[in-house]
Short mmCIF file of C-alpha atoms in Angstrom, two decimals:
data_model
loop_
_atom_site.label_atom_id
_atom_site.label_comp_id
_atom_site.label_asym_id
_atom_site.label_seq_id
_atom_site.Cartn_x
_atom_site.Cartn_y
_atom_site.Cartn_z
CA MET A 1 -58.60 -40.92 91.51
CA CYS A 2 -56.19 -37.97 90.51
CA ALA A 3 -57.53 -35.43 93.31
CA ILE A 4 -58.48 -37.97 96.17
CA VAL A 5 -53.75 -37.85 96.13
CA ILE A 6 -54.27 -34.07 95.72
CA ILE A 7 -56.12 -33.61 98.25
CA SER A 8 -54.25 -35.88 100.88
CA ARG A 9 -50.46 -34.39 99.70
CA ASN A 10 -51.62 -30.79 100.30
CA ARG A 11 -53.46 -32.22 103.79
CA ARG A 12 -50.16 -33.63 104.89
CA VAL A 13 -47.83 -30.47 103.38
CA GLY A 14 -50.98 -28.03 105.47
CA ARG A 15 -52.01 -26.61 102.42
CA ILE A 16 -56.33 -27.59 103.01
CA GLY A 17 -57.30 -27.77 106.86
CA GLY A 18 -59.34 -30.20 107.79
CA TRP A 19 -62.62 -29.47 110.28
CA GLY A 20 -59.79 -31.02 112.89
CA ASP A 21 -57.33 -28.18 112.06
CA GLN A 22 -60.65 -25.18 111.07
CA ILE A 23 -61.53 -26.24 115.28
CA LEU A 24 -58.21 -25.89 116.79
CA GLU A 25 -57.88 -22.59 114.77
CA ARG A 26 -60.98 -21.05 116.16
CA THR A 27 -60.35 -21.80 119.81
CA ASN A 28 -56.98 -20.44 119.87
CA VAL A 29 -58.92 -17.51 118.14
CA ARG A 30 -61.34 -17.00 121.39
CA VAL A 31 -58.08 -17.84 123.26
CA VAL A 32 -56.51 -14.65 121.84
CA ASN A 33 -59.19 -12.68 121.88
CA MET A 34 -60.08 -13.14 125.14
CA ASN A 35 -56.64 -12.57 126.01
CA GLN A 36 -56.73 -9.55 124.64
CA MET A 37 -59.78 -8.26 126.01
CA VAL A 38 -59.76 -9.04 130.20
CA TRP A 39 -56.38 -11.05 130.41
CA MET A 40 -53.76 -8.35 129.19
CA ASP A 41 -53.52 -6.44 132.24
CA ASP A 42 -55.86 -4.31 134.70
CA THR A 43 -56.02 -1.57 132.45
CA THR A 44 -57.80 -2.89 129.57
CA PHE A 45 -59.91 -5.05 132.05
CA ILE A 46 -61.22 -2.43 133.50
CA ASN A 47 -62.02 -0.40 130.24
CA ASN A 48 -63.77 -3.86 128.76
CA VAL A 49 -65.65 -5.28 131.25
CA ARG A 50 -65.71 -1.80 134.64
CA MET A 51 -64.71 -4.00 136.96
CA ASP A 52 -61.33 -4.77 138.61
CA ARG A 53 -60.18 -8.70 138.70
CA ARG A 54 -60.61 -9.17 142.60
CA ALA A 55 -64.22 -7.98 141.51
CA PHE A 56 -64.32 -10.51 138.68
CA ARG A 57 -63.33 -13.16 140.60
CA LYS A 58 -65.78 -12.59 143.63
CA LEU A 59 -68.75 -11.79 140.80
CA SER A 60 -67.86 -15.15 139.08
CA ASP A 61 -68.21 -16.90 142.25
CA MET A 62 -71.23 -15.58 143.65
CA LEU A 63 -71.92 -16.58 140.10
CA HIS A 64 -71.34 -20.37 140.08
CA ILE A 65 -72.30 -20.41 143.91
CA HIS A 66 -75.48 -18.73 144.60
CA GLY A 67 -76.66 -18.14 141.07
CA GLY A 68 -76.69 -21.54 139.61
CA LEU A 69 -74.23 -20.86 136.58
CA ARG A 70 -72.37 -23.10 134.94
CA PRO A 71 -69.74 -23.05 131.97
CA SER A 72 -71.94 -24.21 128.50
CA LYS A 73 -70.30 -26.43 125.99
CA ASN A 74 -68.82 -24.11 123.67
CA MET A 75 -67.83 -21.43 126.96
CA LYS A 76 -66.28 -20.93 129.40
CA MET A 77 -67.53 -19.01 133.21
CA ASP A 78 -65.07 -15.97 132.80
CA GLU A 79 -65.65 -15.50 129.16
CA MET A 80 -69.70 -15.76 129.00
CA ILE A 81 -69.13 -13.66 132.59
CA ALA A 82 -67.43 -11.21 130.42
CA SER A 83 -68.94 -11.33 127.32
CA PHE A 84 -72.05 -9.86 129.41
CA LEU A 85 -70.20 -7.33 131.45
CA HIS A 86 -69.12 -6.19 127.32
CA VAL A 87 -72.46 -5.85 126.30
CA LEU A 88 -73.75 -4.02 129.91
CA ALA A 89 -70.51 -2.11 129.56
CA HIS A 90 -70.81 -0.53 126.20
CA HIS A 91 -73.77 -1.16 124.88
CA ALA A 92 -71.91 -3.99 122.26
CA LYS A 93 -74.31 -5.26 119.73
CA ASN A 94 -74.82 -9.46 120.02
CA ARG A 95 -72.85 -9.11 116.50
CA VAL A 96 -70.44 -7.55 117.95
CA VAL A 97 -68.94 -9.39 120.29
CA ALA A 98 -70.08 -12.82 118.85
CA ARG A 99 -67.43 -11.25 115.81
CA GLN A 100 -65.27 -10.39 118.59
CA LEU A 101 -65.50 -13.61 120.32
CA ALA A 102 -64.97 -15.97 117.47
CA HIS A 103 -68.78 -17.62 118.94
CA SER A 104 -72.32 -17.70 116.79
CA GLY A 105 -74.62 -15.17 117.85
CA GLU A 106 -76.72 -17.93 118.24
CA SER A 107 -74.56 -18.98 121.57
CA VAL A 108 -73.90 -14.95 122.85
CA SER A 109 -77.30 -14.64 123.04
CA ARG A 110 -77.56 -17.58 124.78
CA ASN A 111 -74.86 -17.06 127.24
CA PHE A 112 -76.37 -13.80 128.07
CA ASN A 113 -79.42 -14.85 129.06
CA ALA A 114 -77.96 -17.35 131.27
CA VAL A 115 -75.59 -15.03 133.07
CA LEU A 116 -79.27 -13.00 133.29
CA HIS A 117 -80.39 -15.22 134.73
CA ALA A 118 -77.71 -16.06 137.64
CA VAL A 119 -77.58 -12.31 138.82
CA LEU A 120 -81.04 -11.73 138.94
CA HIS A 121 -80.99 -15.52 141.30
CA LEU A 122 -78.49 -12.98 142.85
CA TYR A 123 -81.05 -10.06 143.80
CA SER A 124 -81.57 -11.74 148.23
CA ILE A 125 -77.90 -11.13 148.87
CA LEU A 126 -76.72 -7.60 146.41
CA PHE A 127 -79.34 -5.82 146.96
CA LYS A 128 -80.74 -4.21 150.93
CA LYS A 129 -83.77 -3.81 150.93
CA PRO A 130 -85.11 -0.59 152.41
CA GLU A 131 -86.96 -0.07 155.65
CA PRO A 132 -89.35 2.26 156.20
CA ILE A 133 -88.97 5.59 157.95
CA PRO A 134 -91.62 5.55 160.90
CA GLU A 135 -94.18 8.24 161.22
CA LYS A 136 -93.18 9.51 164.69
CA CYS A 137 -89.74 9.99 163.40
CA THR A 138 -87.01 11.49 165.52
CA ASP A 139 -83.95 11.41 164.29
CA GLU A 140 -82.29 15.01 163.03
CA ARG A 141 -81.90 13.66 159.69
CA TRP A 142 -85.84 14.39 158.39
CA LYS A 143 -87.13 17.03 160.23
CA TRP A 144 -85.51 18.90 156.87
CA PHE A 145 -88.55 17.31 155.31
CA LYS A 146 -91.76 17.78 156.63
CA MET A 147 -93.88 18.16 153.99
CA THR A 148 -97.24 18.87 153.70
CA LEU A 149 -99.82 16.53 150.83
CA ASP A 150 -101.90 19.54 150.58
CA PRO A 151 -100.83 23.29 151.75
CA GLN A 152 -104.30 23.73 152.00
CA GLU A 153 -105.65 21.32 154.42
CA ASN A 154 -102.56 21.38 156.65
CA SER A 155 -102.05 17.56 157.40
CA PRO A 156 -98.00 16.80 157.25
CA LEU A 157 -97.55 12.96 156.23
CA PHE A 158 -95.39 12.63 159.35
CA ASP A 159 -95.59 15.02 162.25
CA ASN A 160 -92.20 15.47 162.75
CA SER A 161 -92.95 16.56 167.24
CA GLY A 162 -88.80 15.98 168.55
CA ALA A 163 -87.18 18.07 165.34
CA GLN A 164 -86.26 21.17 166.27
CA GLU A 165 -88.20 24.47 164.65
CA LEU A 166 -86.51 27.39 162.03
CA ASP A 167 -85.58 30.57 163.79
CA GLY A 168 -85.99 33.10 161.74
CA GLU A 169 -88.46 34.84 158.58
CA HIS A 170 -89.84 32.54 156.34
CA ILE A 171 -89.97 33.37 152.63
CA ARG A 172 -93.23 32.19 151.67
CA TYR A 173 -93.17 32.48 148.15
CA VAL A 174 -91.73 34.70 145.28
CA GLU A 175 -93.88 37.03 143.02
CA THR A 176 -93.45 36.49 139.13
CA SER A 177 -92.42 38.92 136.69
CA ASP A 178 -94.15 37.18 132.96
CA ALA A 179 -97.03 36.21 132.05
CA TRP A 180 -95.65 33.09 131.32
CA SER A 181 -94.80 32.46 134.66
CA ASP A 182 -98.57 33.99 135.59
CA TRP A 183 -100.03 31.66 133.21
CA ARG A 184 -98.72 28.66 134.87
CA ASP A 185 -99.54 29.70 137.84
CA LYS A 186 -102.73 29.73 137.68
CA LEU A 187 -102.43 26.48 134.44
CA VAL A 188 -101.26 24.71 138.73
CA GLU A 189 -103.94 26.31 140.29
CA GLU A 190 -106.87 25.48 138.14
CA MET A 191 -105.33 21.58 137.13
CA TYR A 192 -105.02 21.42 142.15
CA GLY A 193 -108.71 22.66 142.43
CA GLN A 194 -109.93 20.71 139.89
CA TRP A 195 -107.82 17.00 141.53
CA ARG A 196 -108.66 18.72 145.13
CA ALA A 197 -112.22 18.73 143.70
CA PHE A 198 -112.40 14.75 142.34
CA ARG A 199 -110.70 13.58 145.36
CA HIS A 200 -113.07 14.94 147.54
#
């Protein structure tokens, strides 16, 4: 009976906190750590997540609208995205981020995977689909890439009939000066001959 009275008096005085006090204290630690890690100033923000606040806001909106990201029970969306970017930017371990943000390793891992899943949903928005170069391309930028698959067959990968030819003397090969280069060249010729024989 005396122990119950002492514990209840200590709680009133504030010496021993209950579960509610510990949860409130942990929440305050999370808010303070998040503010120090991200929201303090622009330099800190860029150092920790490798993007400025405007880009972070745009990414956050895109992940929410198009990626389907929602805040979890234990983390806000900004905290989830900031911890995700912090892990990518600094190759931080799960337990390090969990200690910094005062969360369990499981919740950090689960939220990392949720943000990653939302980012993968943005693939069609963020990545431009490449357009193939047509075979009869006459664009000036591609004339320098005229090449052949097999120099002996002299069959170009694509015909660049509209491109201008270079005038002047062309260097066909440079003579090797040491034994290592000679051996390497012979090995390449032998391997190329075997490949060509296998191909035909």
